[in-house]
């Protein structure tokens, strides 16, 4: 879907572009960011090109402070190692950087997300006889457990935003506000879920995700229709600022490795 900003030269953008830009805005200069492939990688690299030139991008394959000219196809893409300040082993990434809590923010996505921010990237349906077997966990469970905070970026569809995930691959807030501490998880868990429709954040008392912002032109009822639980809406609901021309031009200039543009 394409949105048009009134005036300002009739600037148009897609819902995916709005999501990527909103996610990029959530990152701060100087943070250490553990990046997943796909939408999180696009948003993190966009932030580094815009307002956060000192954002430290870390990928699971062992690349520290990587600054790729093109978006990687996978965590093992050579552009990550070629542009990194340093390349270390995968065990060092996890044992020294991630698990001790040295990473400020983890960027994740998934196939399913529930009302407490738990993520499923393992199976759809029963584990032994699934209707779909997904790629699996990778480093996501450790990212969700140990980063100081987690931001989830994914498209907002009813089949993906479910009341209870079919398999908990990465723990968000479990079943409520005390589960992370009971499980001994170091980080704060998901602090924000950014979608192509808006932004959800955990309620401070219940840890259940609440709609705190809609993107420009998106109605609350549409968000509720694409959510598999009875979604609460913040009393201070905000509207995301439309993309600027600079944000759109920068995003559209970014190429994935192998893109013939």
mmCIF file of C-alpha atoms in Angstrom:
data_model
loop_
_atom_site.group_PDB
_atom_site.id
_atom_site.type_symbol
_atom_site.label_atom_id
_atom_site.label_comp_id
_atom_site.label_asym_id
_atom_site.label_seq_id
_atom_site.Cartn_x
_atom_site.Cartn_y
_atom_site.Cartn_z
ATOM 1 C CA UNK A 1 0.000 0.000 0.000
ATOM 2 C CA UNK A 2 1.212 3.505 -0.842
ATOM 3 C CA UNK A 3 0.570 6.554 1.327
ATOM 4 C CA UNK A 4 0.672 10.180 0.204
ATOM 5 C CA UNK A 5 1.700 13.090 2.401
ATOM 6 C CA UNK A 6 -0.533 16.123 1.864
ATOM 7 C CA UNK A 7 1.510 18.932 0.362
ATOM 8 C CA UNK A 8 5.306 18.680 0.479
ATOM 9 C CA UNK A 9 5.385 17.831 -3.183
ATOM 10 C CA UNK A 10 2.993 14.866 -2.768
ATOM 11 C CA UNK A 11 5.667 12.598 -1.349
ATOM 12 C CA UNK A 12 4.540 8.965 -1.431
ATOM 13 C CA UNK A 13 5.797 5.926 0.437
ATOM 14 C CA UNK A 14 4.918 2.288 0.992
ATOM 15 C CA UNK A 15 3.936 0.686 4.292
ATOM 16 C CA UNK A 16 7.238 -1.230 4.356
ATOM 17 C CA UNK A 17 9.158 2.027 3.884
ATOM 18 C CA UNK A 18 7.269 3.627 6.768
ATOM 19 C CA UNK A 19 8.033 0.623 8.968
ATOM 20 C CA UNK A 20 11.748 0.647 8.126
ATOM 21 C CA UNK A 21 12.022 4.382 8.733
ATOM 22 C CA UNK A 22 10.126 4.197 12.042
ATOM 23 C CA UNK A 23 12.411 1.364 13.151
ATOM 24 C CA UNK A 24 15.521 3.311 12.135
ATOM 25 C CA UNK A 25 14.336 6.326 14.148
ATOM 26 C CA UNK A 26 14.177 4.158 17.287
ATOM 27 C CA UNK A 27 17.959 3.669 17.300
ATOM 28 C CA UNK A 28 20.287 6.173 18.963
ATOM 29 C CA UNK A 29 23.767 7.238 17.951
ATOM 30 C CA UNK A 30 26.513 5.344 19.758
ATOM 31 C CA UNK A 31 24.418 2.314 20.660
ATOM 32 C CA UNK A 32 25.717 -1.208 20.122
ATOM 33 C CA UNK A 33 23.087 -2.992 18.057
ATOM 34 C CA UNK A 34 22.853 -6.758 17.447
ATOM 35 C CA UNK A 35 21.262 -6.997 14.015
ATOM 36 C CA UNK A 36 19.143 -9.718 12.447
ATOM 37 C CA UNK A 37 18.905 -10.214 8.684
ATOM 38 C CA UNK A 38 15.970 -8.787 6.731
ATOM 39 C CA UNK A 39 13.864 -5.904 8.036
ATOM 40 C CA UNK A 40 16.060 -5.329 11.136
ATOM 41 C CA UNK A 41 19.186 -5.096 8.976
ATOM 42 C CA UNK A 42 17.555 -2.569 6.654
ATOM 43 C CA UNK A 43 16.436 -0.391 9.565
ATOM 44 C CA UNK A 44 19.784 -0.512 11.387
ATOM 45 C CA UNK A 45 21.806 0.321 8.288
ATOM 46 C CA UNK A 46 19.382 3.131 7.467
ATOM 47 C CA UNK A 47 19.798 4.626 10.951
ATOM 48 C CA UNK A 48 23.588 4.596 10.525
ATOM 49 C CA UNK A 49 23.256 6.497 7.248
ATOM 50 C CA UNK A 50 20.873 9.082 8.694
ATOM 51 C CA UNK A 51 21.096 10.203 12.321
ATOM 52 C CA UNK A 52 23.312 7.584 13.996
ATOM 53 C CA UNK A 53 26.713 7.514 12.224
ATOM 54 C CA UNK A 54 28.341 5.988 15.315
ATOM 55 C CA UNK A 55 25.831 3.171 15.643
ATOM 56 C CA UNK A 56 27.844 -0.028 16.182
ATOM 57 C CA UNK A 57 26.359 -2.842 14.095
ATOM 58 C CA UNK A 58 27.122 -6.371 15.274
ATOM 59 C CA UNK A 59 26.107 -9.480 13.352
ATOM 60 C CA UNK A 60 25.950 -13.024 14.692
ATOM 61 C CA UNK A 61 28.713 -14.216 12.367
ATOM 62 C CA UNK A 62 31.292 -12.251 14.379
ATOM 63 C CA UNK A 63 31.514 -8.868 12.636
ATOM 64 C CA UNK A 64 31.953 -5.887 14.970
ATOM 65 C CA UNK A 65 31.182 -2.304 13.907
ATOM 66 C CA UNK A 66 30.530 -3.343 10.334
ATOM 67 C CA UNK A 67 29.666 -0.627 7.793
ATOM 68 C CA UNK A 68 28.532 -2.357 4.602
ATOM 69 C CA UNK A 69 27.883 -0.308 1.472
ATOM 70 C CA UNK A 70 25.214 -2.859 0.498
ATOM 71 C CA UNK A 71 22.683 -4.741 2.607
ATOM 72 C CA UNK A 72 23.854 -8.315 3.321
ATOM 73 C CA UNK A 73 21.918 -11.329 2.093
ATOM 74 C CA UNK A 74 22.807 -13.320 5.224
ATOM 75 C CA UNK A 75 24.881 -13.080 8.402
ATOM 76 C CA UNK A 76 27.671 -14.809 6.497
ATOM 77 C CA UNK A 77 27.737 -12.329 3.622
ATOM 78 C CA UNK A 78 31.278 -11.224 2.797
ATOM 79 C CA UNK A 79 30.354 -7.530 2.780
ATOM 80 C CA UNK A 80 29.981 -7.693 6.559
ATOM 81 C CA UNK A 81 33.503 -8.994 7.180
ATOM 82 C CA UNK A 82 35.037 -6.745 4.510
ATOM 83 C CA UNK A 83 33.656 -3.584 6.134
ATOM 84 C CA UNK A 84 33.997 -4.555 9.821
ATOM 85 C CA UNK A 85 36.332 -2.940 12.326
ATOM 86 C CA UNK A 86 37.031 -6.431 13.652
ATOM 87 C CA UNK A 87 35.937 -10.011 13.014
ATOM 88 C CA UNK A 88 35.845 -12.442 15.931
ATOM 89 C CA UNK A 89 34.614 -15.994 16.400
ATOM 90 C CA UNK A 90 30.933 -16.791 16.883
ATOM 91 C CA UNK A 91 31.560 -18.137 20.427
ATOM 92 C CA UNK A 92 33.231 -14.822 21.340
ATOM 93 C CA UNK A 93 30.267 -12.860 20.014
ATOM 94 C CA UNK A 94 27.956 -14.780 22.308
ATOM 95 C CA UNK A 95 30.173 -15.465 25.329
ATOM 96 C CA UNK A 96 31.912 -12.099 25.601
ATOM 97 C CA UNK A 97 29.616 -9.562 23.935
ATOM 98 C CA UNK A 98 26.047 -10.794 24.122
ATOM 99 C CA UNK A 99 25.599 -12.933 27.231
ATOM 100 C CA UNK A 100 27.314 -10.507 29.683
ATOM 101 C CA UNK A 101 24.907 -7.735 28.612
ATOM 102 C CA UNK A 102 27.309 -5.593 26.565
ATOM 103 C CA UNK A 103 24.818 -5.080 23.706
ATOM 104 C CA UNK A 104 22.418 -2.150 24.045
ATOM 105 C CA UNK A 105 19.692 -3.225 21.646
ATOM 106 C CA UNK A 106 18.786 -6.346 19.703
ATOM 107 C CA UNK A 107 16.760 -6.070 16.497
ATOM 108 C CA UNK A 108 14.568 -9.138 15.829
ATOM 109 C CA UNK A 109 11.745 -10.309 13.608
ATOM 110 C CA UNK A 110 9.682 -13.488 13.454
ATOM 111 C CA UNK A 111 6.881 -15.496 11.890
ATOM 112 C CA UNK A 112 4.627 -15.182 14.934
ATOM 113 C CA UNK A 113 4.469 -12.761 17.856
ATOM 114 C CA UNK A 114 2.066 -12.968 20.789
ATOM 115 C CA UNK A 115 0.591 -10.431 23.188
ATOM 116 C CA UNK A 116 3.567 -10.728 25.540
ATOM 117 C CA UNK A 117 6.174 -10.273 22.828
ATOM 118 C CA UNK A 118 7.218 -13.922 22.593
ATOM 119 C CA UNK A 119 8.566 -14.799 19.130
ATOM 120 C CA UNK A 120 8.183 -17.967 17.069
ATOM 121 C CA UNK A 121 10.596 -18.806 14.251
ATOM 122 C CA UNK A 122 10.434 -22.604 14.665
ATOM 123 C CA UNK A 123 7.125 -24.148 13.524
ATOM 124 C CA UNK A 124 3.541 -23.241 12.666
ATOM 125 C CA UNK A 125 1.202 -25.827 14.160
ATOM 126 C CA UNK A 126 2.155 -28.784 16.329
ATOM 127 C CA UNK A 127 5.895 -29.282 16.757
ATOM 128 C CA UNK A 128 5.887 -32.972 15.765
ATOM 129 C CA UNK A 129 3.575 -32.466 12.774
ATOM 130 C CA UNK A 130 3.751 -28.781 11.815
ATOM 131 C CA UNK A 131 1.933 -27.227 8.892
ATOM 132 C CA UNK A 132 5.062 -25.139 8.279
ATOM 133 C CA UNK A 133 8.591 -25.732 9.529
ATOM 134 C CA UNK A 134 10.398 -22.387 9.832
ATOM 135 C CA UNK A 135 14.144 -21.595 9.605
ATOM 136 C CA UNK A 136 14.666 -21.974 13.356
ATOM 137 C CA UNK A 137 16.193 -19.911 16.109
ATOM 138 C CA UNK A 138 19.733 -18.976 15.133
ATOM 139 C CA UNK A 139 20.976 -16.572 17.771
ATOM 140 C CA UNK A 140 17.575 -14.995 18.408
ATOM 141 C CA UNK A 141 16.905 -16.655 21.811
ATOM 142 C CA UNK A 142 20.218 -15.327 23.181
ATOM 143 C CA UNK A 143 19.559 -11.879 21.699
ATOM 144 C CA UNK A 144 16.101 -11.816 23.292
ATOM 145 C CA UNK A 145 17.512 -12.991 26.622
ATOM 146 C CA UNK A 146 20.609 -10.830 27.008
ATOM 147 C CA UNK A 147 20.411 -7.547 25.090
ATOM 148 C CA UNK A 148 19.596 -4.602 27.324
ATOM 149 C CA UNK A 149 16.467 -4.058 25.245
ATOM 150 C CA UNK A 150 14.861 -5.670 22.193
ATOM 151 C CA UNK A 151 13.037 -4.058 19.283
ATOM 152 C CA UNK A 152 10.911 -6.280 17.077
ATOM 153 C CA UNK A 153 10.234 -5.336 13.451
ATOM 154 C CA UNK A 154 7.630 -7.306 11.469
ATOM 155 C CA UNK A 155 4.646 -6.898 9.186
ATOM 156 C CA UNK A 156 1.331 -6.665 11.015
ATOM 157 C CA UNK A 157 -0.970 -9.534 9.949
ATOM 158 C CA UNK A 158 -3.524 -11.507 11.951
ATOM 159 C CA UNK A 159 -1.768 -14.791 11.129
ATOM 160 C CA UNK A 160 1.457 -13.400 12.630
ATOM 161 C CA UNK A 161 0.121 -11.405 15.611
ATOM 162 C CA UNK A 162 -1.464 -14.200 17.607
ATOM 163 C CA UNK A 163 -2.726 -14.502 21.173
ATOM 164 C CA UNK A 164 -0.295 -17.347 21.855
ATOM 165 C CA UNK A 165 2.587 -18.429 19.612
ATOM 166 C CA UNK A 166 2.695 -22.061 18.471
ATOM 167 C CA UNK A 167 6.275 -22.377 19.752
ATOM 168 C CA UNK A 168 8.269 -20.001 21.954
ATOM 169 C CA UNK A 169 11.578 -19.662 20.122
ATOM 170 C CA UNK A 170 12.595 -16.400 21.795
ATOM 171 C CA UNK A 171 11.128 -15.317 25.122
ATOM 172 C CA UNK A 172 9.632 -11.864 25.252
ATOM 173 C CA UNK A 173 7.797 -11.319 28.531
ATOM 174 C CA UNK A 174 6.697 -14.941 28.909
ATOM 175 C CA UNK A 175 3.212 -14.892 30.391
ATOM 176 C CA UNK A 176 3.529 -11.695 32.384
ATOM 177 C CA UNK A 177 5.731 -9.045 33.974
ATOM 178 C CA UNK A 178 7.695 -11.291 36.360
ATOM 179 C CA UNK A 179 8.609 -14.146 34.014
ATOM 180 C CA UNK A 180 11.905 -12.705 32.790
ATOM 181 C CA UNK A 181 13.285 -12.272 36.285
ATOM 182 C CA UNK A 182 12.069 -15.741 37.313
ATOM 183 C CA UNK A 183 13.839 -17.219 34.283
ATOM 184 C CA UNK A 184 17.001 -15.261 35.048
ATOM 185 C CA UNK A 185 16.985 -13.362 31.743
ATOM 186 C CA UNK A 186 19.355 -10.414 31.839
ATOM 187 C CA UNK A 187 17.767 -7.921 29.432
ATOM 188 C CA UNK A 188 14.556 -5.919 29.586
ATOM 189 C CA UNK A 189 13.003 -7.873 26.706
ATOM 190 C CA UNK A 190 10.903 -6.309 23.944
ATOM 191 C CA UNK A 191 10.437 -2.607 24.625
ATOM 192 C CA UNK A 192 8.876 -1.835 21.237
ATOM 193 C CA UNK A 193 7.265 -3.671 18.330
ATOM 194 C CA UNK A 194 7.325 -1.687 15.098
ATOM 195 C CA UNK A 195 5.081 -2.827 12.264
ATOM 196 C CA UNK A 196 3.830 -1.514 8.947
ATOM 197 C CA UNK A 197 0.719 -0.259 10.776
ATOM 198 C CA UNK A 198 2.059 1.252 13.972
ATOM 199 C CA UNK A 199 3.955 0.770 17.229
ATOM 200 C CA UNK A 200 3.155 -1.486 20.179
ATOM 201 C CA UNK A 201 4.807 -1.311 23.614
ATOM 202 C CA UNK A 202 4.409 -3.434 26.748
ATOM 203 C CA UNK A 203 2.123 -2.149 29.467
ATOM 204 C CA UNK A 204 4.278 -1.385 32.562
ATOM 205 C CA UNK A 205 1.924 -3.338 34.833
ATOM 206 C CA UNK A 206 0.880 -6.362 32.747
ATOM 207 C CA UNK A 207 3.665 -6.537 30.096
ATOM 208 C CA UNK A 208 0.935 -7.074 27.459
ATOM 209 C CA UNK A 209 1.545 -5.216 24.202
ATOM 210 C CA UNK A 210 -0.493 -2.038 23.790
ATOM 211 C CA UNK A 211 -0.916 0.101 20.677
ATOM 212 C CA UNK A 212 0.917 3.368 21.382
ATOM 213 C CA UNK A 213 1.146 4.837 17.864
ATOM 214 C CA UNK A 214 -0.329 4.382 14.417
ATOM 215 C CA UNK A 215 1.456 5.326 11.239
ATOM 216 C CA UNK A 216 0.207 8.235 9.151
ATOM 217 C CA UNK A 217 -3.154 7.310 7.552
ATOM 218 C CA UNK A 218 -3.704 4.071 9.525
ATOM 219 C CA UNK A 219 -6.907 3.679 11.540
ATOM 220 C CA UNK A 220 -6.971 1.952 14.931
ATOM 221 C CA UNK A 221 -9.652 -0.471 13.790
ATOM 222 C CA UNK A 222 -7.438 -1.736 11.001
ATOM 223 C CA UNK A 223 -4.685 -2.505 13.515
ATOM 224 C CA UNK A 224 -7.172 -4.314 15.747
ATOM 225 C CA UNK A 225 -8.476 -6.328 12.794
ATOM 226 C CA UNK A 226 -4.954 -7.589 12.096
ATOM 227 C CA UNK A 227 -4.266 -8.519 15.736
ATOM 228 C CA UNK A 228 -5.164 -11.930 17.141
ATOM 229 C CA UNK A 229 -5.956 -10.710 20.647
ATOM 230 C CA UNK A 230 -8.125 -7.949 22.086
ATOM 231 C CA UNK A 231 -5.659 -5.120 21.577
ATOM 232 C CA UNK A 232 -5.654 -2.279 24.093
ATOM 233 C CA UNK A 233 -4.970 1.236 22.832
ATOM 234 C CA UNK A 234 -2.998 3.809 24.785
ATOM 235 C CA UNK A 235 -4.926 6.811 26.043
ATOM 236 C CA UNK A 236 -2.069 8.898 24.641
ATOM 237 C CA UNK A 237 -2.106 7.311 21.186
ATOM 238 C CA UNK A 238 0.316 9.067 18.865
ATOM 239 C CA UNK A 239 0.600 9.299 15.073
ATOM 240 C CA UNK A 240 3.991 8.547 13.577
ATOM 241 C CA UNK A 241 5.511 11.457 11.689
ATOM 242 C CA UNK A 242 5.500 10.809 7.922
ATOM 243 C CA UNK A 243 8.832 9.990 6.271
ATOM 244 C CA UNK A 244 10.933 12.952 5.227
ATOM 245 C CA UNK A 245 12.305 13.309 1.732
ATOM 246 C CA UNK A 246 15.817 12.634 3.042
ATOM 247 C CA UNK A 247 14.714 9.453 4.806
ATOM 248 C CA UNK A 248 12.981 8.146 1.694
ATOM 249 C CA UNK A 249 15.834 9.002 -0.657
ATOM 250 C CA UNK A 250 18.372 7.362 1.650
ATOM 251 C CA UNK A 251 16.277 4.222 2.086
ATOM 252 C CA UNK A 252 15.624 3.886 -1.641
ATOM 253 C CA UNK A 253 19.304 4.312 -2.457
ATOM 254 C CA UNK A 254 20.263 1.300 -0.325
ATOM 255 C CA UNK A 255 20.975 -1.836 -2.342
ATOM 256 C CA UNK A 256 21.049 -5.484 -1.367
ATOM 257 C CA UNK A 257 24.086 -7.497 -2.429
ATOM 258 C CA UNK A 258 23.479 -8.677 -5.995
ATOM 259 C CA UNK A 259 20.779 -6.072 -6.669
ATOM 260 C CA UNK A 260 21.324 -4.994 -10.311
ATOM 261 C CA UNK A 261 20.131 -1.430 -9.704
#
